[in-house]
CSV table of C-alpha atoms in Angstrom, one decimal:
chain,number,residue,atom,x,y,z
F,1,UNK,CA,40.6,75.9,-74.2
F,2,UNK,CA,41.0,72.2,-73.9
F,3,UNK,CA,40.9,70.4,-70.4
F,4,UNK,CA,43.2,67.7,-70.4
F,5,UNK,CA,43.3,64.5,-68.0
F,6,UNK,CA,46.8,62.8,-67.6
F,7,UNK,CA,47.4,59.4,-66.4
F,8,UNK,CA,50.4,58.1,-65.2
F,9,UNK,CA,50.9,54.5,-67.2
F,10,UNK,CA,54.3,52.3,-65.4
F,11,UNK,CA,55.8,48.8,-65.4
F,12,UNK,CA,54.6,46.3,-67.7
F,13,UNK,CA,51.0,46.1,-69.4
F,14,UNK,CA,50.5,42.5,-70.0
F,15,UNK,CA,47.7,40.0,-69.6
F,16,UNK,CA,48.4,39.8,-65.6
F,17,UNK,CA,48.1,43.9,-65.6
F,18,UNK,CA,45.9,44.6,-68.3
F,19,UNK,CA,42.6,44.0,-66.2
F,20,UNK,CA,43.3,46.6,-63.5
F,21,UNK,CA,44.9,49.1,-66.3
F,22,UNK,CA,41.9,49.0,-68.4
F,23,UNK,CA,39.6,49.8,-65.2
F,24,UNK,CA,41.8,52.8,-64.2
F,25,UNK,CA,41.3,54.0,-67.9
F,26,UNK,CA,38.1,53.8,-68.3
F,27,UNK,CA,37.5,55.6,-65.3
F,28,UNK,CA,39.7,58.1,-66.3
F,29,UNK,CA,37.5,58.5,-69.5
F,30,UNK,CA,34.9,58.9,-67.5
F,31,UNK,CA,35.9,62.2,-66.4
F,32,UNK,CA,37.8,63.0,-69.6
F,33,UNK,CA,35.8,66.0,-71.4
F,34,UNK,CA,38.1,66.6,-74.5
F,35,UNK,CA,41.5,64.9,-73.9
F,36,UNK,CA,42.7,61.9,-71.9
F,37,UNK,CA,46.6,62.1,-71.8
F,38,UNK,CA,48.4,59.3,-71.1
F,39,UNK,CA,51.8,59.2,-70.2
F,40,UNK,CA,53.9,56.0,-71.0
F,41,UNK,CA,57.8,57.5,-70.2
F,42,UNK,CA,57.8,54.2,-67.4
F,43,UNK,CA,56.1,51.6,-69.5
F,44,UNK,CA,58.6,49.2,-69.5
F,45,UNK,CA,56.7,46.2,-71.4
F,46,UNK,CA,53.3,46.3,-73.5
F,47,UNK,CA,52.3,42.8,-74.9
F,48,UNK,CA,49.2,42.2,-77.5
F,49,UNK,CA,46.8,42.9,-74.3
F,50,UNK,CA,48.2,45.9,-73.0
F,51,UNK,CA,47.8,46.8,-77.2
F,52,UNK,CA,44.1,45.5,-76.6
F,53,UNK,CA,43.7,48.2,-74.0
F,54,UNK,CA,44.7,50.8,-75.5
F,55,UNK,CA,42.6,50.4,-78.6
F,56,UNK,CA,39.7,49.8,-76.6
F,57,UNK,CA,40.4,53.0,-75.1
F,58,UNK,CA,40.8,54.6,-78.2
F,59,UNK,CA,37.5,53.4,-79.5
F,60,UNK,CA,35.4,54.4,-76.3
F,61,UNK,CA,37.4,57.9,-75.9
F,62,UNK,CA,36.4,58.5,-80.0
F,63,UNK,CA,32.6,57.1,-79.6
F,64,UNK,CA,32.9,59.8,-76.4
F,65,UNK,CA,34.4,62.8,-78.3
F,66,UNK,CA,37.6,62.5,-76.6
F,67,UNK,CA,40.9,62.3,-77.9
F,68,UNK,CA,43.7,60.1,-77.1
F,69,UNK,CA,46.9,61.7,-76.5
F,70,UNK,CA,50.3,59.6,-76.0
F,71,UNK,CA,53.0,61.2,-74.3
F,72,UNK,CA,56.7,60.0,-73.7
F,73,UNK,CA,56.3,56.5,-75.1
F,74,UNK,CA,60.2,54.8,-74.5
F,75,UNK,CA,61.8,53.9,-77.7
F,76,UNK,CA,60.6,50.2,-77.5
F,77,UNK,CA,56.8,51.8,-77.2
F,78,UNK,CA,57.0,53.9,-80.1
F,79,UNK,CA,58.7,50.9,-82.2
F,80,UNK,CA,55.7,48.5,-81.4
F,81,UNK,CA,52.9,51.5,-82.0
F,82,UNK,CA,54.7,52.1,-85.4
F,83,UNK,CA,54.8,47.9,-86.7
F,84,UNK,CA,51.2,47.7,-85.5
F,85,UNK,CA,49.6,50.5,-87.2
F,86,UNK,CA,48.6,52.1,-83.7
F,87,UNK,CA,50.6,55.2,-84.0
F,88,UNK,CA,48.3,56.7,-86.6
F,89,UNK,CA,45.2,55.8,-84.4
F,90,UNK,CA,46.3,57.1,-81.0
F,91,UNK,CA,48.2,60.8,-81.5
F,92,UNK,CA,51.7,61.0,-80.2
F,93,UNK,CA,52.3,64.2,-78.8
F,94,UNK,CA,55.7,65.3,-78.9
């Protein structure tokens, strides 16, 4: 059975938002024990720093034992996961 955590991700993840995203992340982590979902169906925006977040999550979650899961990314999210490589590192579930 795996326990899942979901977070909610909205708006824009940029370098004014990426501070207080990356906090509510990691604490999510925290309490993550095999899967941290999180939903990005109303990220409207991601800039390099919201990227930057993400992989840092990614990195933690793995060095945890915790996967990653993306769920709902808009069309724009998906594009900018593909052309930087990061849709093979963080799982897109469908």
């Amino acid at each position: 059975m795996t326990i899942r955590t979901t977070v909610q991700v909205s708006g824009e993840i940029d370098l004014h938002t990426g501070v207080k995203l990356r906090r509510q992340l990691l604490n999510a982590l925290c309490h993550a024990t095999d899967t941290l979902v999180l939903d990005l169906s109303r990220v409207t925006f991601c800039d390099a720093s919201g990227l930057s977040v993400l992989v840092e999550l990614r990195n933690r979650a793995r060095a945890r034992g915790v996967t990653v899961q993306l769920t709902g990314p808009s069309p724009f999210m998906s594009r900018l996961l593909r052309i930087t490589g990061l849709d093979g590192g963080l799982v897109e579930a469908a």
